[in-house]
Structures are given as C-alpha cells and as structure tokens.
XYZ file of C-alpha atoms in Angstrom:
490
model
C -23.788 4.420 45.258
C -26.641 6.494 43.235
C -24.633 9.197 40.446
C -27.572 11.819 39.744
C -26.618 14.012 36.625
C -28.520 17.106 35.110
C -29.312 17.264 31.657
C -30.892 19.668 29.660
C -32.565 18.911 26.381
C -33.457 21.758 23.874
C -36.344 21.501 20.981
C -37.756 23.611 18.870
C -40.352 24.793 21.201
C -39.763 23.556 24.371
C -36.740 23.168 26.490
C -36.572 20.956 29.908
C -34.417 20.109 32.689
C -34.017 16.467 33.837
C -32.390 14.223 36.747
C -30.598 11.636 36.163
C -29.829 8.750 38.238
C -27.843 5.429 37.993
C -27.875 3.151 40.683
C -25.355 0.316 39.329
C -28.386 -1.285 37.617
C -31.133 0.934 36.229
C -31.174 4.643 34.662
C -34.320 6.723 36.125
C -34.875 10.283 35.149
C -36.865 13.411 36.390
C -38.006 16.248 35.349
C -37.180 19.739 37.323
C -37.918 22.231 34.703
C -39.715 22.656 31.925
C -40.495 25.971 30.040
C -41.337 27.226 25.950
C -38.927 28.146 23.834
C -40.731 30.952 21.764
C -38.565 32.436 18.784
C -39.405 36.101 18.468
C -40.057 37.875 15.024
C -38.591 41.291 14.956
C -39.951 43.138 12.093
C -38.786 40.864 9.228
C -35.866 38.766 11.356
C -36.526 36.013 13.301
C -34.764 35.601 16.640
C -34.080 32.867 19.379
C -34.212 34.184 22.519
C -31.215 32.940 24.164
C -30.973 34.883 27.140
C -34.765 33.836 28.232
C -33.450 30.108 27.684
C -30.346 30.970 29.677
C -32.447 32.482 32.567
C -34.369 29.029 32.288
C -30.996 26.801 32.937
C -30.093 29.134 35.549
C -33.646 28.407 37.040
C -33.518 25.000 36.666
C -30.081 24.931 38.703
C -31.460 25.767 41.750
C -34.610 23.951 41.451
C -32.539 20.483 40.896
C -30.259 21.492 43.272
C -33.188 21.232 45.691
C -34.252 18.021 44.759
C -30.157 16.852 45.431
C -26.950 17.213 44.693
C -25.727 16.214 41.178
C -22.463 15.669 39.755
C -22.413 17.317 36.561
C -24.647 19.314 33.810
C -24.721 18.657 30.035
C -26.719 20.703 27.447
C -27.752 18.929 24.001
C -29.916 21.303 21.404
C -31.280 21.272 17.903
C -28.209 21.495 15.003
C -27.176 24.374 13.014
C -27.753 28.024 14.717
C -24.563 30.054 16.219
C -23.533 32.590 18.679
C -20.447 35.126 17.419
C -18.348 36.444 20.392
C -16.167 39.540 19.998
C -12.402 39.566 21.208
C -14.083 40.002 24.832
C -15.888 37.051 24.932
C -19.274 39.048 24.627
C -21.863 37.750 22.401
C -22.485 40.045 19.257
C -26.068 39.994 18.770
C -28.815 37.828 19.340
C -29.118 33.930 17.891
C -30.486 33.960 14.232
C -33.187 31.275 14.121
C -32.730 28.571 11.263
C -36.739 29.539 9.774
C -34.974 33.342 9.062
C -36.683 34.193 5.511
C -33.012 35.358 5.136
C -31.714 31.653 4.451
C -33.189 30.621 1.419
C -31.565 33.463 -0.758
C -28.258 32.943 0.972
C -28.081 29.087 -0.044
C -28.983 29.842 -3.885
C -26.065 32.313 -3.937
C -23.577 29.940 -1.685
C -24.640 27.096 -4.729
C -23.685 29.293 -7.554
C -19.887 29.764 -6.338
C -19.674 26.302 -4.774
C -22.054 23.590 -6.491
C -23.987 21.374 -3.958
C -21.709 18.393 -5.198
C -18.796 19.694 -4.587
C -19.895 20.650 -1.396
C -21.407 17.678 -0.589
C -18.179 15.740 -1.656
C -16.372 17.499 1.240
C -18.559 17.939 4.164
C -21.146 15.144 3.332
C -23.867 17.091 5.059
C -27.303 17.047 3.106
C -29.081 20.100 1.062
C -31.021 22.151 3.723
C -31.432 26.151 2.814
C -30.487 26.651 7.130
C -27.032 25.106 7.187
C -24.890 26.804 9.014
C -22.922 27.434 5.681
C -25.470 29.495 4.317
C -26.463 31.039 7.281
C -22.582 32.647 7.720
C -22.983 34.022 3.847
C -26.235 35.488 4.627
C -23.840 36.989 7.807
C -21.240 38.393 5.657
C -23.866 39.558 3.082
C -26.384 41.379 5.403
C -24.313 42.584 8.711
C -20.701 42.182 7.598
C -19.545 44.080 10.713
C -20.154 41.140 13.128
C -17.875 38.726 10.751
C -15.312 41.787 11.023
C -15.704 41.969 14.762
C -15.994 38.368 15.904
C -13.252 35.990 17.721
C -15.277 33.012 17.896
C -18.345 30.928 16.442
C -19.982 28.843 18.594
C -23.133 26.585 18.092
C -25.803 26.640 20.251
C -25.497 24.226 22.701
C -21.501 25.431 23.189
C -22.939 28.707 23.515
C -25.093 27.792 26.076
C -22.100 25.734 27.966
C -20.003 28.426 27.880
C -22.163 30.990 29.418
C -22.040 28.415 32.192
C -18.396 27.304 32.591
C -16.684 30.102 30.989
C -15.078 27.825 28.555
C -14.717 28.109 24.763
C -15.373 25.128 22.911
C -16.946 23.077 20.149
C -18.087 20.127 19.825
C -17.734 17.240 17.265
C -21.762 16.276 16.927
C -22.987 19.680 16.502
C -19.902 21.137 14.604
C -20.841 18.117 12.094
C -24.297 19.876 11.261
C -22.727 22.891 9.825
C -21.689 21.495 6.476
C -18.343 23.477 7.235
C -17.039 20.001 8.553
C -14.779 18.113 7.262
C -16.256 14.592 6.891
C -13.024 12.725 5.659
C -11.026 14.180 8.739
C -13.249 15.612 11.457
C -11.385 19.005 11.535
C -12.809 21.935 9.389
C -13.031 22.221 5.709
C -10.789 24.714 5.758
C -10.974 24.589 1.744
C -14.409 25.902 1.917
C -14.485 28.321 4.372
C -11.674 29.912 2.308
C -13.813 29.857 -0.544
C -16.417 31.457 0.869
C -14.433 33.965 2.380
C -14.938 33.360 6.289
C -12.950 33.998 8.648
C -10.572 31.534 9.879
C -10.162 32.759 13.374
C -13.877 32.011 14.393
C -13.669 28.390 13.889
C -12.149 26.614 16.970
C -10.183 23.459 17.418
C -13.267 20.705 17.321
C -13.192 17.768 19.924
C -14.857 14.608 20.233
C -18.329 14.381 22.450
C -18.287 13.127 25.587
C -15.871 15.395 27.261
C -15.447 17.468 30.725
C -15.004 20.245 29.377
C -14.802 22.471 33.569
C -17.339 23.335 36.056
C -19.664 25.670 36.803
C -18.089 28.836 37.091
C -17.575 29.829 40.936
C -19.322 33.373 40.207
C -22.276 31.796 39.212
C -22.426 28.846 42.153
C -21.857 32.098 44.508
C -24.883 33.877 43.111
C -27.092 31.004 43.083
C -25.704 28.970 46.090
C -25.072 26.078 43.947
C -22.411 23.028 44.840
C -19.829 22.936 42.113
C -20.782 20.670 39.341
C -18.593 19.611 36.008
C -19.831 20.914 32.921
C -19.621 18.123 30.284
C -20.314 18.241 26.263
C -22.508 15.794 25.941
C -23.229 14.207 22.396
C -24.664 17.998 22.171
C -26.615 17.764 18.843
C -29.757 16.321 20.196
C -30.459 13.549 17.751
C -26.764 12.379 18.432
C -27.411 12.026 22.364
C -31.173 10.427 20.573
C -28.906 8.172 19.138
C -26.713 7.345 21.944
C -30.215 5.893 23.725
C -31.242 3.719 21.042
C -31.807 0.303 22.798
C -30.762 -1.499 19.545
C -29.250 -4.975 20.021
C -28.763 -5.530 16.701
C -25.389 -3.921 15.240
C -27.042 -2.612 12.125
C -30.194 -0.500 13.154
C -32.556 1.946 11.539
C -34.451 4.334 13.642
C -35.999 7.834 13.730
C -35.288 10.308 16.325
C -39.162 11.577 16.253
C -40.175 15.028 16.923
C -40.303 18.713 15.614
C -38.148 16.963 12.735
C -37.775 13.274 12.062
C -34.312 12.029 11.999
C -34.221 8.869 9.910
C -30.988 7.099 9.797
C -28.616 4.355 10.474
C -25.167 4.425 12.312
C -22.182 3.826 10.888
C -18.002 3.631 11.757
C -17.158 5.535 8.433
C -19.075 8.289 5.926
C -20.476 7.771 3.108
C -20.776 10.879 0.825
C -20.910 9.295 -2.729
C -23.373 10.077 -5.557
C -26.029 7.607 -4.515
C -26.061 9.308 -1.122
C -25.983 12.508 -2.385
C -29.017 11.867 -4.943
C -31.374 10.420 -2.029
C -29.980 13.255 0.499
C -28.578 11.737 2.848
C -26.128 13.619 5.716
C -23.399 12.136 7.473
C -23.672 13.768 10.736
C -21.073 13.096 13.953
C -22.018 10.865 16.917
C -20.545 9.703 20.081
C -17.349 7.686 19.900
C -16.847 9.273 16.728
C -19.501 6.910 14.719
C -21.892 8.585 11.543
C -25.539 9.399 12.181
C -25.947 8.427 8.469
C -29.607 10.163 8.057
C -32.107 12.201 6.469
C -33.724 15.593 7.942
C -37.807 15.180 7.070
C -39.885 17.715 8.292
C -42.270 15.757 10.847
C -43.865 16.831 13.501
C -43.702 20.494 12.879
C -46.298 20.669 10.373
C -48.892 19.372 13.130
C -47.279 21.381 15.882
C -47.657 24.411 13.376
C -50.840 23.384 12.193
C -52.016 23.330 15.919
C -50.692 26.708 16.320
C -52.593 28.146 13.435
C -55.812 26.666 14.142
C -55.507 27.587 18.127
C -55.225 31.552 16.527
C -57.746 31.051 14.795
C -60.066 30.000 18.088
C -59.296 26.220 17.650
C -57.624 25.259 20.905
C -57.433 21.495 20.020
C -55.563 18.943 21.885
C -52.449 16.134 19.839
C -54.781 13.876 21.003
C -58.161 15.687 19.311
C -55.783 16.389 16.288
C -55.003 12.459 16.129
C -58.736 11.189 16.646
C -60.088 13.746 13.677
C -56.981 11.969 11.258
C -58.382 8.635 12.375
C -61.716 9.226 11.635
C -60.367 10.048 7.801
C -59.455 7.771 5.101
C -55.464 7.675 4.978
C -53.894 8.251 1.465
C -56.667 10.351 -0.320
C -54.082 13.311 -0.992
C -50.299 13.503 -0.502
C -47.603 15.940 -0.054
C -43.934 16.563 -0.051
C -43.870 17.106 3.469
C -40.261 18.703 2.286
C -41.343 20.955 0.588
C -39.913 24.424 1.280
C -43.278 26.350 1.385
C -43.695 24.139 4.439
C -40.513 25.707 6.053
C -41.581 28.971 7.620
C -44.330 29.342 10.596
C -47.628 30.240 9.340
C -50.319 29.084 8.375
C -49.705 25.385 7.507
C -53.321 24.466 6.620
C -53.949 26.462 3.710
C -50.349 25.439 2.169
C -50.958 22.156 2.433
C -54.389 22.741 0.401
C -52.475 24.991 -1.923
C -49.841 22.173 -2.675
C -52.460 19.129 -3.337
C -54.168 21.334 -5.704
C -50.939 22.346 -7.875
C -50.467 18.801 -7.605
C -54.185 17.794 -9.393
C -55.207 15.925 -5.858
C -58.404 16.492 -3.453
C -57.924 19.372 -1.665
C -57.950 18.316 2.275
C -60.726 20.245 3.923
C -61.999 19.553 7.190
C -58.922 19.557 10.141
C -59.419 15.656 10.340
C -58.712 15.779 6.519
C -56.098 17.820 6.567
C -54.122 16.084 9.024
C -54.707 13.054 7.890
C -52.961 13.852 4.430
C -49.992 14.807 6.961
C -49.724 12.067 9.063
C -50.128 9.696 5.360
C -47.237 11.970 3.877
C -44.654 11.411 6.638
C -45.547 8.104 6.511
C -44.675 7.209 3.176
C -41.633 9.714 3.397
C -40.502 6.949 5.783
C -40.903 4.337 3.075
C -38.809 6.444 0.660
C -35.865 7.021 2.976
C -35.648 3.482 4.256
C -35.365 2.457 0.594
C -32.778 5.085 0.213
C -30.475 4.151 2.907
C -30.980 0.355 2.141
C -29.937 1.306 -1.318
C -26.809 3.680 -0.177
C -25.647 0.796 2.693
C -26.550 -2.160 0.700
C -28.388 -3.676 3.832
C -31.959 -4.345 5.367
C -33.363 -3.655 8.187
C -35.360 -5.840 10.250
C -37.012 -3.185 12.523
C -37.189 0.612 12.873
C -36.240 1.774 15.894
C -38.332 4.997 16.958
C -37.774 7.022 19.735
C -38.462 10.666 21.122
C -41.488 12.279 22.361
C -42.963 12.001 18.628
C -43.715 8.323 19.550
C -46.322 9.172 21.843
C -48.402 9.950 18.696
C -49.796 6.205 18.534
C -51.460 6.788 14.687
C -48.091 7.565 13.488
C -46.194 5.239 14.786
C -48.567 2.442 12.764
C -48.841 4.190 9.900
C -44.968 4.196 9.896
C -44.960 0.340 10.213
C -47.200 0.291 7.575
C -46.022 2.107 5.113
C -42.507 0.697 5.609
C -43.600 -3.481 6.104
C -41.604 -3.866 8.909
C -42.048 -3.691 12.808
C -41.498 -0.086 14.270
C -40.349 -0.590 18.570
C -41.050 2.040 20.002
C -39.181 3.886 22.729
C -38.036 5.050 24.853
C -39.806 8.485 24.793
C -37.636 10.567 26.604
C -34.357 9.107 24.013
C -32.739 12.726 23.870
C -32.382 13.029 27.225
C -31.452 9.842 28.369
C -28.438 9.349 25.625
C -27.579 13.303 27.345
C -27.502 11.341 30.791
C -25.434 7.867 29.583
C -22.990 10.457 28.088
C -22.493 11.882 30.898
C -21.955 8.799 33.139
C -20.016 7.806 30.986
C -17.593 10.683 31.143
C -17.869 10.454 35.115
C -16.969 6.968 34.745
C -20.116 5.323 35.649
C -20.831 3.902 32.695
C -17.955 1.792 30.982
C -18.740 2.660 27.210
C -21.819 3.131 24.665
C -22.429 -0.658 24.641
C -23.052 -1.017 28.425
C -24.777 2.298 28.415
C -27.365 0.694 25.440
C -27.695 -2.463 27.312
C -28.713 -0.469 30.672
C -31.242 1.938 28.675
C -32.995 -0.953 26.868
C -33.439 -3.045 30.610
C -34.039 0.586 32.544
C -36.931 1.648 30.146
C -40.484 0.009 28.254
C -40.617 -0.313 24.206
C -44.134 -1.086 22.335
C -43.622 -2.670 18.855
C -46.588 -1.951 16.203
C -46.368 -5.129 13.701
C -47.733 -3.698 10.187
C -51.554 -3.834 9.200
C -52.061 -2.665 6.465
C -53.189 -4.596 2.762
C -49.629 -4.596 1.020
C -51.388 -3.861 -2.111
C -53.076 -1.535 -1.075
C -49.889 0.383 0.626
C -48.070 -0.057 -2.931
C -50.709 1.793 -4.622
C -50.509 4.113 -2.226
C -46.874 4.653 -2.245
C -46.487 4.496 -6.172
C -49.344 7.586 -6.473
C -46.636 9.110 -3.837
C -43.271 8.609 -6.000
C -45.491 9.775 -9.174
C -46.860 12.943 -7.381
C -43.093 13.314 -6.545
C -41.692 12.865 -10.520
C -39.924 9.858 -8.803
C-alpha cells in the first residue's frame, strides 16, 4: 500500500510544498507548491512575513489535497527566529528576521555579562550575532512589553505547526539552535536564561523530533474541505531533516547541507563542547533520535543569491547558471575572503563589500561579475578545507568522502572546487535532502519506516548521487590555501 505524506520545507527565500510517497520499496516526491519568501524592511526593522507564508501552507493544502489524500503534514524551517504568544494564544507581533541590524549590538552586550566560553560551555552552540539568545536581549532591551506580556516562545517551524493543529510545542532540533539549550541534558539552560533575566514561563517542556504532535484542526479542514491529516514535528530545523537524508553508509560521515548557508558537519551520539571545539566554532546542534549535528554555520550560497539580487537592481537579470559560466571563465584563487565575515551578513549590496574587503586585505580587487564571483565560489571553497580540518582535529577522525546534499549541489563549479580544495571525493545528492529527511521522518512516525537506518538505506536506493574525484595540482591548492590561512592571521 502507497503512504503519501506532505512536507513543507522553508529557506531563506523560498518555501515549497512536497508529496511524499513510499511504496514498500522506493521514496518519490512532488512538488505542489512553491512560492518566495520575501522578508520585509520596515523603516529600520526587518520582518518575516509569517502570515503570507501561512496563507502559502494553507494554499498548498488544498492544492495537494487535489493531487490525493495524504496522511500527515510536517513543517521543517531555517534555525533561530521566534514567535511570542500572549496568555490567549495570539501572536504578539510579527517574526523578527535573524539579518535585523538590531542583533549585532545585542550579542556584544549578552558577551559582556556572560563570556562566549562560558556560554559555550553550557549550550555548545557556536558564536553567531542571530542566536536566539541575543535576539531575546535585544527583546527585553528594545520592546520590553512583549517579554512582559508573553506566555510562550515558539520557534518558527512550531509556530507555523501550531497555527495548524492548535497545539503548543517545541521541538528538540530547532530548540537546539537557540544557544538557550542545554547540551549536557537536552532540557533548557535554565542557568542562563536566569542570568539573562528571561522569563521562565515562555520556554516550554522540549521533546524529541519525530513526534505526532495532533491533526489538523477541524475548523480549518471545515474551511478548506480538507480530510483530517496528523500534524507531525518533523526533525523541524531543516539541516536536521538534511541530515536525516544523508545516504551515508559509512557510520562516520562528513557532509554539507548546501544552500543559503552551508552546514558542514559530522554526526555524532554525544556533544562535544570543549576548547578545541570552541576555538574552530563548532555547534552541537540536535538531530533525530537524539544524535549531534556536530557542525559549522558558513555563509554559502547567500552571497551569490545576494549578489544576484544586487546586480538584477541594478539591470543585471543574470541567470545561477550565467553567474557560474562568468566564475569559470576566471582564474580561481586570485583574491580571497572571509566569506564570514560580518559585513557580509546584511542584504545589500554584496559586490562592492567583497571589493572593499580584498582591498583592506592588500589583494586584487575583483572587478568584472565573473571576477567577483569567482573570488566567492574560491572562498567557500577553501572555507571547506578549514572546517574539515577543524572537525578532523575536534573528532580525531578522517573522512573518506564529503557528503553534499541540498539544492546548493546543483551548482556543478562548486561542488569541484569543494573536492578540490578539500582532496577528497565530494557525492553528491540527493538535491531535494531537506525535504526528503522531512518525509522519512514522517514515515517513520506513521510507522512506515522502521528507524533512521532503514529510512537511509531506502533514500540512498530511491534517489541518484554524482561523485566529483579532485582535480586540482595539490601544490598548487596548498599555496592557495596557505595565502587563505595568512589572509585570515591563521
């Protein structure tokens, strides 16, 4: 008998709807839906709109519905952002996106009381100025009146589940980006929220991923004429349902959950949050079945996405593909940047920054687009090399293979350039990682699926991998790589 499931995968700048189906042998999937997801700048705050996205699930209800029935709906999203509901269960005010200007003065003054170490030590979530830690200070610092007036925090993809099912909950994998998380014990660091004087009411019970949590609520199936359907939190930070859909056979993996941001990481049964870990950056985020999405946060594909976006204002309306041919056609490793940096955090115009940053680094300034994104595409490349040295260092292991997956792969010039720069084979695949790990998560809580073993050994014979074997002169990489470190102080 064929299980059909819907999932619904959030990025940065595009959401979609998907079928699933399992017919005792092979995972397929379909999409229904697919629509932007444009943040809006209010004068000097910068929004998600959350109640256009929840218009689009409502949307895409009806539209799978016509396709066929399914048996249940799951929502994974990007980590981080919150909703506060009042007493009421009404949402405060609108979602806070992570890129707020707001953020970056709220995690120098979170430091100050609580070092980074300390912090780390406790929550073993990486340094990023958007934690959901900092975000809550900036909260309490700029609009103290929703802290005093809310009954409950809730990321974004709980959020987005409870508007359907009526149910308040949170969920391990996303909870774990906060860096309120307690990594030693899965519950909240109670300790620092205290400390940072937040209250303790808004933080509910957390539970594991994979769970039915109800069903669509019947006012909504009325409305829309829809069948009931469970409602089930998924693995519902999206690189943890990535994760889930890694076809690794191996038991120790490294992969890269490729898209707006590039995940880099390793799974593992227990945290690490030592110094070592600490000094290369490294988060230790929750995944399904309770495992550690031991990784890094690199800012990939959103300087070329923003990039794009500048030069289409600008007139350019140029194509990935265009983008990727003019990097091609320029020599890789001519000028290098920390694609890290934080001027390369906000939306804007990326081009000129990344100009800006090679000169106050004593490089050639990148000129023509092919130039410039060729000094991108070389950056993230060898940011790869650094992290996979990292995590070898922090696990003691190697890695035969990187794993990548997500819709970043499709980019064919940096998926080589990753097997270059870090001499091993990169397989790559499947595209569509995010939501497939959503759907296996899902059939698994329906029963469908026995555990995340099967579920990895269906993915990898359901869907197509292409390995890239490393071309590039050695040599000539290490030069490259050691003008990186030094441009870095490394």
């Amino acid at each position: 008998m064929q299980r059909s499931v819907l999932a619904f995968d959030f990025g940065a700048s595009s959401g979609r709807a998907m079928l699933g189906r399992f017919d005792g042998r092979q995972i397929t999937v379909e999409e229904v839906h697919r629509f932007s997801n444009d943040p809006v700048a209010l004068g000097d705050v910068f929004y998600w709109d959350v109640l256009r996205l929840y218009h689009e699930i409502r949307e895409a209800l009806v539209k799978a519905q016509q396709c066929e029935n399914y048996e249940s709906v799951g929502i994974d999203t990007w980590g981080v952002d919150f909703g506060l509901l009042d007493r009421s269960g009404k949402l405060l005010s609108n979602v806070r996106h992570y890129r707020d200007a707001r953020n970056l003065t709220a995690a120098r003054e979170v430091l100050e009381a609580l070092p980074m170490e300390k912090l780390y030590n406790r929550t073993g979530i990486q340094y990023a100025p958007f934690n959901t830690v900092f975000q809550l200070h900036a909260v309490q610092k700029d609009t103290p009146y929703l802290l005093e007036n809310a009954e409950r925090l809730l990321m974004m993809p709980d959020l987005l589940a409870y508007f359907l099912s009526g149910v308040l909950h949170t969920d391990y994998s996303e909870a774990s980006t906060s860096g309120l998380l307690d990594v030693h014990t899965g519950d909240w660091a109670w300790d620092v929220i205290d400390a940072l004087g937040y209250p303790r009411r808004i933080f509910g019970p957390v539970s594991p991923s994979g769970q039915v949590i109800g069903e669509l609520r019947p006012e909504l199936c009325t409305e829309l004429l829809l069948k009931p359907a469970k409602v089930v939190a998924v693995a519902s930070h999206d690189t943890a349902s990535a994760v889930a859909a890694v076809p690794a056979v191996e038991k120790d993996f490294a992969y890269i959950s490729c898209g707006t941001w590039s995940l880099f990481g390793t799974e593992l049964e227990a945290p690490v949050a030592n110094e070592t870990a600490l000094r290369f950056n490294f988060t230790n985020e929750g995944g399904y079945g309770g495992k550690i999405r031991f990784l890094k946060n690199i800012m990939g594909m959103w300087l070329i996405q923003e990039s794009r976006r500048h030069w289409k204002r600008t007139g350019l309306d140029l194509s990935y593909a265009e983008l990727e041919q003019r990097a091609r056609a320029c020599t890789p490793f001519q000028s290098l940047i920390d694609v890290d940096d934080e001027s390369f955090l906000p939306p804007g115009d990326i081009p000129s920054r990344v100009r800006e940053y090679c000169l106050k680094t004593h490089q050639p300034a990148p000129e023509s687009i092919g130039e410039i994104m060729q000094c991108i595409y070389s950056s993230i490349a060898l940011k790869y090399r650094h992290t996979l040295e990292g995590l070898s260092a922090v696990t003691g292991k190697r890695y035969a293979a990187l794993h990548m997956v997500g819709g970043g792969i499709k980019d064919k010039l940096l998926c080589q350039l990753a097997a270059d720069a870090c001499g091993i084979p990169v397989v790559a695949g499947p595209v569509e990682a995010t939501v497939i790990g959503n759907v296996t998560v899902q059939l698994i809580a329906l029963g469908a699926l026995q555990d995340l073993e099967q579920a990895r050994q269906v993915i990898a014979s359901s869907f197509e991998v292409e390995r890239y074997e490393p071309s590039a002169d050695p040599e000539r990489m290490k030069v490259a790589y050691l003008q990186y470190k030094k441009m870095l102080g490394l």
